[in-house]
PDB file of C-alpha atoms in Angstrom:
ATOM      1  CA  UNK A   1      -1.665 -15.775 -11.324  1.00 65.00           C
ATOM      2  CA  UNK A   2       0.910 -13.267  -9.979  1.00 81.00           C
ATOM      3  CA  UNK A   3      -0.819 -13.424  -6.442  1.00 94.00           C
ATOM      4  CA  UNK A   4      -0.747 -10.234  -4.197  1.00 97.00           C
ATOM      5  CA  UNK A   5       1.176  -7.337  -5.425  1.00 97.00           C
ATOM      6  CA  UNK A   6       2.939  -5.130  -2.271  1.00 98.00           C
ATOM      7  CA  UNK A   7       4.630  -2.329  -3.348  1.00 97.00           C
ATOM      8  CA  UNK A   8       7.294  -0.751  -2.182  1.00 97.00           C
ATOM      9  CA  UNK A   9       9.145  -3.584  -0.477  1.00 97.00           C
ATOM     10  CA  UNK A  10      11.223  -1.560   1.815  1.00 97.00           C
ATOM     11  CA  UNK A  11      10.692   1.588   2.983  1.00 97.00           C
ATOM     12  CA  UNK A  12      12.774   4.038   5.060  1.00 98.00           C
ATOM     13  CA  UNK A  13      11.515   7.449   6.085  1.00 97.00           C
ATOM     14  CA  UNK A  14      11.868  10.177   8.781  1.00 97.00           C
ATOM     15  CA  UNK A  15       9.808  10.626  11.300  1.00 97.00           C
ATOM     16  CA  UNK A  16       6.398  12.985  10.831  1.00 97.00           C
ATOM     17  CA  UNK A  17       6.751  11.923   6.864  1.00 97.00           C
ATOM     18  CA  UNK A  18       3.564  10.179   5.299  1.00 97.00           C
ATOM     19  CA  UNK A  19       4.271   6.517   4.333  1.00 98.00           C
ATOM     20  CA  UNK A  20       1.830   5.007   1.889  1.00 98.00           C
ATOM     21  CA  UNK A  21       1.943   1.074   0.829  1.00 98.00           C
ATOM     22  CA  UNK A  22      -0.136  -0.448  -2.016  1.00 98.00           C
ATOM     23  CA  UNK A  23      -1.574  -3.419  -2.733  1.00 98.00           C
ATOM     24  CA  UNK A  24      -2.736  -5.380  -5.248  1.00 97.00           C
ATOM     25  CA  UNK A  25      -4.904  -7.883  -4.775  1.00 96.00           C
ATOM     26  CA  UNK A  26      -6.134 -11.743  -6.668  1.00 94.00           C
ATOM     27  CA  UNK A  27      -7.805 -10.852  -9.026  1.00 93.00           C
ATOM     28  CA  UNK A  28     -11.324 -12.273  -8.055  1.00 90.00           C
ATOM     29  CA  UNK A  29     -10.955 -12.026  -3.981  1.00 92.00           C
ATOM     30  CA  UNK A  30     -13.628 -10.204  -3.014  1.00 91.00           C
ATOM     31  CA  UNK A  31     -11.965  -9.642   0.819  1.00 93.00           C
ATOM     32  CA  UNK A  32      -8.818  -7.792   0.912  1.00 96.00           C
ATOM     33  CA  UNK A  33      -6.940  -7.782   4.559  1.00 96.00           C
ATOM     34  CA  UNK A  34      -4.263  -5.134   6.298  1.00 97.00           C
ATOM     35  CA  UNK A  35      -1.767  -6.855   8.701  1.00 97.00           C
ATOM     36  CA  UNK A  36       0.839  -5.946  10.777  1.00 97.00           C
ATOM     37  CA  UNK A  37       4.049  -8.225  12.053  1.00 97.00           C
ATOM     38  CA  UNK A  38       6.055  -7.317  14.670  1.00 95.00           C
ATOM     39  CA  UNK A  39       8.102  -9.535  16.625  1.00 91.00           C
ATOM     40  CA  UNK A  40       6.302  -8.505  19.822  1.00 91.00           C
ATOM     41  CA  UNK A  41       2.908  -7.977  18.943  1.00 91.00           C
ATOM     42  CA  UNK A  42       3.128 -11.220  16.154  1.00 92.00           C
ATOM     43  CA  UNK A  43       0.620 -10.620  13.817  1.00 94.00           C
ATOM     44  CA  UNK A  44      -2.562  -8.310  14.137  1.00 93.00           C
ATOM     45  CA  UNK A  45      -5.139  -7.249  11.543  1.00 94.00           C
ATOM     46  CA  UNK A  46      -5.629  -3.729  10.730  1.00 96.00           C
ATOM     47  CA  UNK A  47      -8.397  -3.610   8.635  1.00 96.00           C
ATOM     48  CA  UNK A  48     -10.479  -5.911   6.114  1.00 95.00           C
ATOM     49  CA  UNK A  49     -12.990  -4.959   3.329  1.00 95.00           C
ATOM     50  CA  UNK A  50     -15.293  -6.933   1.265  1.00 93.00           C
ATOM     51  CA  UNK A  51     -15.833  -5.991  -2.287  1.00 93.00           C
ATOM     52  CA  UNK A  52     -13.886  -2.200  -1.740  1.00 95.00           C
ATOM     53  CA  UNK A  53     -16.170  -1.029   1.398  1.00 96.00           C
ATOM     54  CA  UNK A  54     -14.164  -1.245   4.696  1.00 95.00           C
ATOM     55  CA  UNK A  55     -15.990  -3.505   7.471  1.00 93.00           C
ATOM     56  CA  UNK A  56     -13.997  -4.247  10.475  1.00 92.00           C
ATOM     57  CA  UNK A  57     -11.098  -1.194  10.949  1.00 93.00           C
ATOM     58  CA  UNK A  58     -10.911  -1.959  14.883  1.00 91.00           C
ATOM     59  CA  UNK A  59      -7.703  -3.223  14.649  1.00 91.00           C
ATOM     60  CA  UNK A  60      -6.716   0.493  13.349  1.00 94.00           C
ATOM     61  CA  UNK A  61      -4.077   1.627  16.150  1.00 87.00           C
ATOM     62  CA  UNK A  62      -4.845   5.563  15.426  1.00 86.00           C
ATOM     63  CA  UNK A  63      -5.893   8.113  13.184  1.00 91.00           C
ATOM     64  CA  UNK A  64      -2.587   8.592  12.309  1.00 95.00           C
ATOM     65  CA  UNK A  65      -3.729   5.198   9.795  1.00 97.00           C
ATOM     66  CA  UNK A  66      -6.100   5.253   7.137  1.00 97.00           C
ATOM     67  CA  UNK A  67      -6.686   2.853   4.025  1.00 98.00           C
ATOM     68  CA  UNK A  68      -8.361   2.581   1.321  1.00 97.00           C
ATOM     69  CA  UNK A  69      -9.470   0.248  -1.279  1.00 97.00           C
ATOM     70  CA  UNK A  70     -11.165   2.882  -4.268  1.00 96.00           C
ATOM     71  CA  UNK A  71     -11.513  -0.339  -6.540  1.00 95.00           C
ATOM     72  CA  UNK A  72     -10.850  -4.044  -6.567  1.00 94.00           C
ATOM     73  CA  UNK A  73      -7.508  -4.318  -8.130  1.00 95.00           C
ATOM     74  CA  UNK A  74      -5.738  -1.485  -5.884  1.00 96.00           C
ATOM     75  CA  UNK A  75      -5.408  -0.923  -1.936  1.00 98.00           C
ATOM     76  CA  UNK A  76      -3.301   1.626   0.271  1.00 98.00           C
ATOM     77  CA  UNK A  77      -2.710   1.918   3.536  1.00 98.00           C
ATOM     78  CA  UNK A  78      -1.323   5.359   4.619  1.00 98.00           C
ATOM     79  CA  UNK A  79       0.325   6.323   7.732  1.00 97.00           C
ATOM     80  CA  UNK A  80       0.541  10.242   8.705  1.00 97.00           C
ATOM     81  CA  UNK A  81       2.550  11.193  10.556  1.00 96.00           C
ATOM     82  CA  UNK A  82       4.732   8.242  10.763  1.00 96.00           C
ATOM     83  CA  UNK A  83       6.166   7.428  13.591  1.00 96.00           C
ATOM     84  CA  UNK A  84       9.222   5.210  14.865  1.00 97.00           C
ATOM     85  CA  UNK A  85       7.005   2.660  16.298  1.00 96.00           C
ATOM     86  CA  UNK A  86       5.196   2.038  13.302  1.00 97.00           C
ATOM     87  CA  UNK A  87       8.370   0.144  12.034  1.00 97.00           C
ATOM     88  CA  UNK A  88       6.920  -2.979  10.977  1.00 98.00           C
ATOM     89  CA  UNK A  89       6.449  -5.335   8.222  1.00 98.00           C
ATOM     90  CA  UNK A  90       2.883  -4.687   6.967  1.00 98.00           C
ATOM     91  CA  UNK A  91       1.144  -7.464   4.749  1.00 98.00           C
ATOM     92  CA  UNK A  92      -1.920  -7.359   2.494  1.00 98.00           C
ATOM     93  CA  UNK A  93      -4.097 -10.785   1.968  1.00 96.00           C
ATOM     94  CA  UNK A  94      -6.545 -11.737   0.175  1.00 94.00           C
ATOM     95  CA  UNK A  95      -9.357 -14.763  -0.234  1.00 91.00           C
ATOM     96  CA  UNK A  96     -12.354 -15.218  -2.291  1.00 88.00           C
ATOM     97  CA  UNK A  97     -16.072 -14.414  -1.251  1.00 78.00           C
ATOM     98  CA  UNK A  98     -19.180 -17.156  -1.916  1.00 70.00           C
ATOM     99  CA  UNK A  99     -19.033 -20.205  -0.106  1.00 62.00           C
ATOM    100  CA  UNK A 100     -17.473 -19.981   3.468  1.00 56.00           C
ATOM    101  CA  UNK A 101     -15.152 -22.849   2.943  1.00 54.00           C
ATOM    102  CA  UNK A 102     -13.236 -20.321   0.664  1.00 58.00           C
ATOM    103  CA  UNK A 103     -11.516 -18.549   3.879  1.00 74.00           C
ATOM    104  CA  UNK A 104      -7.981 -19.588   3.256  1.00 85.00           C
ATOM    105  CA  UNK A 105      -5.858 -16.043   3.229  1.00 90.00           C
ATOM    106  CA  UNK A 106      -3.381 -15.440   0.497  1.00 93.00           C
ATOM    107  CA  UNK A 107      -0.565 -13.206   1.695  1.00 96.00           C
ATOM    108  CA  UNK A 108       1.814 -11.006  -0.398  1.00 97.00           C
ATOM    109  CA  UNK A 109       5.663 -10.991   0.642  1.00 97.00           C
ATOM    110  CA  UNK A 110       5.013  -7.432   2.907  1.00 98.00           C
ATOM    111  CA  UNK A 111       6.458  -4.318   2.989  1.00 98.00           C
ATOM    112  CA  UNK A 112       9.170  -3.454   5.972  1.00 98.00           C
ATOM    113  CA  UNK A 113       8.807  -0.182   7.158  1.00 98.00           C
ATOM    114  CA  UNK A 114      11.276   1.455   8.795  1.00 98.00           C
ATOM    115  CA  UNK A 115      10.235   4.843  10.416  1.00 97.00           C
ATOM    116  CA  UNK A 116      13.531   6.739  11.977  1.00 96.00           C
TER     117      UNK A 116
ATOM    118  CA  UNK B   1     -12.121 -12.734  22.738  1.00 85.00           C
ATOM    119  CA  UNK B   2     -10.304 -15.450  20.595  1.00 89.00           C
ATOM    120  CA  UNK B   3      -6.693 -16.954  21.534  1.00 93.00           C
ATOM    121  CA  UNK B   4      -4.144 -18.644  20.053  1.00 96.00           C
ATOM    122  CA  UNK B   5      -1.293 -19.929  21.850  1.00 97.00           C
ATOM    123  CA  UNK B   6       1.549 -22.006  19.964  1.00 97.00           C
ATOM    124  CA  UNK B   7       4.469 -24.204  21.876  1.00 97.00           C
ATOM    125  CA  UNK B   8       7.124 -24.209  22.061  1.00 97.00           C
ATOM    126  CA  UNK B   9       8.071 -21.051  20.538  1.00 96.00           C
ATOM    127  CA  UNK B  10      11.172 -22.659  18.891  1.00 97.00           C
ATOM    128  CA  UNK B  11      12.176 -26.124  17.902  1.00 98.00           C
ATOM    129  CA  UNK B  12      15.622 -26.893  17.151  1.00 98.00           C
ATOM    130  CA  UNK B  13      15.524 -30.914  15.656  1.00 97.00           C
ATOM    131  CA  UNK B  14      17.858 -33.053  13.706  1.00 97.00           C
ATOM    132  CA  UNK B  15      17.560 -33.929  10.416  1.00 97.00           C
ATOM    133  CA  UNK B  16      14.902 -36.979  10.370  1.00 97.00           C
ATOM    134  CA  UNK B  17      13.831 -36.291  14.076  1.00 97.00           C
ATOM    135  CA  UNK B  18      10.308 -36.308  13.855  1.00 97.00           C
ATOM    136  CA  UNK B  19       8.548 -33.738  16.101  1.00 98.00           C
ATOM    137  CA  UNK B  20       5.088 -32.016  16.612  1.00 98.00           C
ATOM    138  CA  UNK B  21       4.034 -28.668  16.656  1.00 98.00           C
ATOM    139  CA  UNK B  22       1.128 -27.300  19.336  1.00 98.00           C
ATOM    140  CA  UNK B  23      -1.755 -24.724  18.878  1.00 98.00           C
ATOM    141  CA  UNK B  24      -4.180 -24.403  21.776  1.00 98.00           C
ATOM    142  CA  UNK B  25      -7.214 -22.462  20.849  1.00 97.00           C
ATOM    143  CA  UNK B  26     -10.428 -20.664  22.729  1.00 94.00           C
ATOM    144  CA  UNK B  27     -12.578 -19.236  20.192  1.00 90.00           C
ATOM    145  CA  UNK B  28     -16.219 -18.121  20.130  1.00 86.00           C
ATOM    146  CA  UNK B  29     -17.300 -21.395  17.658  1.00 87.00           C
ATOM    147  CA  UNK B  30     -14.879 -22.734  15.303  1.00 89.00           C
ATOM    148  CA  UNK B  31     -15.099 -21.850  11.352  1.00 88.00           C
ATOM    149  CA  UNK B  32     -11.988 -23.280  11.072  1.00 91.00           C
ATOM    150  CA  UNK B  33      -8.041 -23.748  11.522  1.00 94.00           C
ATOM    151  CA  UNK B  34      -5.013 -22.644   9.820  1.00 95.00           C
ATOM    152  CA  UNK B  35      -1.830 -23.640   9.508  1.00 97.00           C
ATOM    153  CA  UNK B  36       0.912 -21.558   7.670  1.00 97.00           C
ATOM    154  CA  UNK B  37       4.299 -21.861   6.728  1.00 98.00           C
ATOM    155  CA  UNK B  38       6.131 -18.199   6.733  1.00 98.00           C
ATOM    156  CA  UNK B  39      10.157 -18.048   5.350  1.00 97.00           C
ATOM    157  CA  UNK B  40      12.174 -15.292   6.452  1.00 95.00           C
ATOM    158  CA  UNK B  41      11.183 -12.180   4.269  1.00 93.00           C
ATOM    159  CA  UNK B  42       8.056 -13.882   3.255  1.00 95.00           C
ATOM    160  CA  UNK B  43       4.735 -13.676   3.531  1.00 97.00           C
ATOM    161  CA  UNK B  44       2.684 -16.405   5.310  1.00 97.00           C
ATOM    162  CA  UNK B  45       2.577 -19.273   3.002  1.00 96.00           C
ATOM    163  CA  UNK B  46      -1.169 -21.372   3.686  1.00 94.00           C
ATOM    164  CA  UNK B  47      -0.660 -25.121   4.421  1.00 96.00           C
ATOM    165  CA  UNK B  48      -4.266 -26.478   5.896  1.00 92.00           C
ATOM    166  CA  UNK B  49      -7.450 -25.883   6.899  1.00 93.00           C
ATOM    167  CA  UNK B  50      -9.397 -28.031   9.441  1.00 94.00           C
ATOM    168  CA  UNK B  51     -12.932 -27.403  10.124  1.00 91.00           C
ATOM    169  CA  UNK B  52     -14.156 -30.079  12.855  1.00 91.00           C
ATOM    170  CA  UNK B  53     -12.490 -31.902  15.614  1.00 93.00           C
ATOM    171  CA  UNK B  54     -11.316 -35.770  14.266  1.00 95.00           C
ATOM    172  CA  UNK B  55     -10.136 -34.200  11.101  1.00 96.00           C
ATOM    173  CA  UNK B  56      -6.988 -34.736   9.624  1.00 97.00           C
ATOM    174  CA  UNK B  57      -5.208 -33.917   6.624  1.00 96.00           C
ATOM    175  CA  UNK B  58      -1.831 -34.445   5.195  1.00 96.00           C
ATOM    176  CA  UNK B  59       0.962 -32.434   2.714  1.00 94.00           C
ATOM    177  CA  UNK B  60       4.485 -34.171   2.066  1.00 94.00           C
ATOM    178  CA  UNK B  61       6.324 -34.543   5.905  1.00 96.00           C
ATOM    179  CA  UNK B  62       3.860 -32.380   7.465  1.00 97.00           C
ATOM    180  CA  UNK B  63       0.188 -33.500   8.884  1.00 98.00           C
ATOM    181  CA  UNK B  64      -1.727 -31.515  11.004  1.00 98.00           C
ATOM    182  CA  UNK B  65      -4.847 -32.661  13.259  1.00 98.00           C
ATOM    183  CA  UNK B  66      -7.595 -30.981  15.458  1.00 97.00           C
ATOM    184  CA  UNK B  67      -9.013 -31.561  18.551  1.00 95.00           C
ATOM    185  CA  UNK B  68     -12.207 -29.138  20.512  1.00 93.00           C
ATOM    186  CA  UNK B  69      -9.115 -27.527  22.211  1.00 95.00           C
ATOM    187  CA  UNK B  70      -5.620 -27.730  20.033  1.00 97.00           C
ATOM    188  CA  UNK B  71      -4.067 -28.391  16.854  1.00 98.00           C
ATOM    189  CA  UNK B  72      -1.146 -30.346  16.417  1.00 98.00           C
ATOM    190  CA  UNK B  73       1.442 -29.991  13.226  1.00 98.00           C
ATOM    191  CA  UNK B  74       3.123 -33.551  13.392  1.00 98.00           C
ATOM    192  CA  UNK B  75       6.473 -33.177  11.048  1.00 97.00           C
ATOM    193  CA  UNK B  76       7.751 -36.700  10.123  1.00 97.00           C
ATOM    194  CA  UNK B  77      11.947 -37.022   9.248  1.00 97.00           C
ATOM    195  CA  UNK B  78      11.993 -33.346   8.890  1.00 97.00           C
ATOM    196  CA  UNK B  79      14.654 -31.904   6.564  1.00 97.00           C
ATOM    197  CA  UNK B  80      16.529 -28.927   6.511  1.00 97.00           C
ATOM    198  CA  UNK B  81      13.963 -27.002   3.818  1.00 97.00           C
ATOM    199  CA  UNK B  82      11.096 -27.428   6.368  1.00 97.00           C
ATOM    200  CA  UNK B  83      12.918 -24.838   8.772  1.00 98.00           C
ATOM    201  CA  UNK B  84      11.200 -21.967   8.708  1.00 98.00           C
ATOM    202  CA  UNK B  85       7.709 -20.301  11.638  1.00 98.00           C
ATOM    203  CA  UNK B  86       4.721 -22.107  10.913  1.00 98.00           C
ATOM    204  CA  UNK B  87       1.651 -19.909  12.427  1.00 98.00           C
ATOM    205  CA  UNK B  88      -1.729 -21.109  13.384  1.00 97.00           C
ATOM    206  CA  UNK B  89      -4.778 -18.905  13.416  1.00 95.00           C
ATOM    207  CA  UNK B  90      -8.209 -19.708  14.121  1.00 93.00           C
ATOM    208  CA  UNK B  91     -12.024 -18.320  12.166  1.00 89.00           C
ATOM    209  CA  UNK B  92     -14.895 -18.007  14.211  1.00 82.00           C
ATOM    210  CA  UNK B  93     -18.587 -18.113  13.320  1.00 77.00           C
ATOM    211  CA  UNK B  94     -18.978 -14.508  13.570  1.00 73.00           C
ATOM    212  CA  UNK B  95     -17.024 -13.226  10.930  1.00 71.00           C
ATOM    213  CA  UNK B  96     -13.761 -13.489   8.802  1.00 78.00           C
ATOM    214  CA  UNK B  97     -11.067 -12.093  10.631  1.00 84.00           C
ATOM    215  CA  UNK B  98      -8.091 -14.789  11.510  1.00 89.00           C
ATOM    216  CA  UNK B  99      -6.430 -14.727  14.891  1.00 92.00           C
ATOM    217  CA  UNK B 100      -3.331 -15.590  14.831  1.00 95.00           C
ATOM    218  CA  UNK B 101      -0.806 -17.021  17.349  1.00 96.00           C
ATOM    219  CA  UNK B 102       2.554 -16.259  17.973  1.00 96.00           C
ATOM    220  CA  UNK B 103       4.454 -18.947  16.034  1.00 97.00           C
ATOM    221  CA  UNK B 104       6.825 -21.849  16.350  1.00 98.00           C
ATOM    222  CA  UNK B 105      10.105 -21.102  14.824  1.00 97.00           C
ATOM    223  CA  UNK B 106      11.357 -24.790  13.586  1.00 98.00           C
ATOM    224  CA  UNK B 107      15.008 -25.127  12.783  1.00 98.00           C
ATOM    225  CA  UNK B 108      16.394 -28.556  11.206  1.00 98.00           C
ATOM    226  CA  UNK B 109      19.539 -29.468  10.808  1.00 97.00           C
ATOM    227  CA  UNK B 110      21.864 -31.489   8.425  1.00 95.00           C
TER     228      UNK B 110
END
């Protein structure tokens, strides 16, 4: 197994431009997770769905993020418009469904965003 | 609301100086506890999960236990490859969302 896909794995961009960042998840995890790591904030969850329908988005900061999962090998997470302070690294992570003792996360190596 | 606090927030040892690692937890009921290991430009690699307090469990140098309040990650004659942030998080009954705690930033040296 390949594990979870991030794609890209840097990104630069301006200020005000639209950043997306994909994902790929296990195939077979039903639960696909949005993080973010900073070194102040450590790191939060964004957003988690369960079999491509979005559940908990609380940990959304704005509008200004949206993602979506439109089937269960593919995720984005889009930011517009970006903003310097959205300069991050930004992981996806993923864990089976069924049996709760399946809740261990698998994480893909991130994407580093750097909004200037 | 669920917390996670980790101490120290960096650990500089020896080689072979044995050392352990502290998570202190409040969470709304326990699902479980997780340790992972995450390398610089890396995503969080998983190491354990422990579900109930008394339980232990073991992987090379590194064994982690749980009590009702803390977690420790006990690393026996560390060497240099084990430097890297090992992260706890915690589950809670009412759904699956991790919380995770700052880190502990373990450097060993030769």
């Amino acid at each position: 197994d390949a594990g979870v896909i991030q794609s890209p794995r840097h990104e630069v961009t301006e200020m005000g431009q639209e950043v997306t960042l994909r994902c790929k998840p296990i195939s077979g995890h039903d639960y696909l997770f949005w993080y973010r790591q900073t070194m102040m904030r450590g790191l939060e969850l964004l957003i988690y769905f369960n079999n491509n329908v979005p559940i908990d988005d609380s940990g959304m900061p704005e509008d200004r993020f949206s993602a979506k999962m439109p089937n269960a090998s593919f995720s984005t997470l889009k930011i517009q418009p970006s903003e310097p302070r959205d300069s991050a690294v930004y992981f996806c992570a993923t864990r089976r469904g069924g049996a709760w003792a399946y809740n261990e996360q698998f994480f893909g190596p991130g994407t580093r965003l750097t909004v200037l | 609301e669920d917390q996670v606090t980790q101490s120290p927030e960096a650990l500089r040892l020896q080689e072979g100086e044995s050392s352990s690692l502290n998570c202190s937890y409040t969470v709304s009921g326990l699902r479980g506890l997780f340790w992972y290991r995450q390398d610089p430009g890396k995503g969080p690699e998983f190491l354990f999960t422990l579900y109930s307090a008394g339980e232990e469990k073991e992987k090379e140098r590194l064994k982690a236990t749980l009590t009702k309040k803390e977690s420790f990650l006990h690393i026996t004659a560390p060497k240099p490859e084990d430097s890297a942030t090992y992260l706890c998080a915690v589950l809670n009954n009412a759904g699956n969302m991790l919380t995770f705690g700052g880190g502990t930033r373990l450097m060993v040296k030769p």
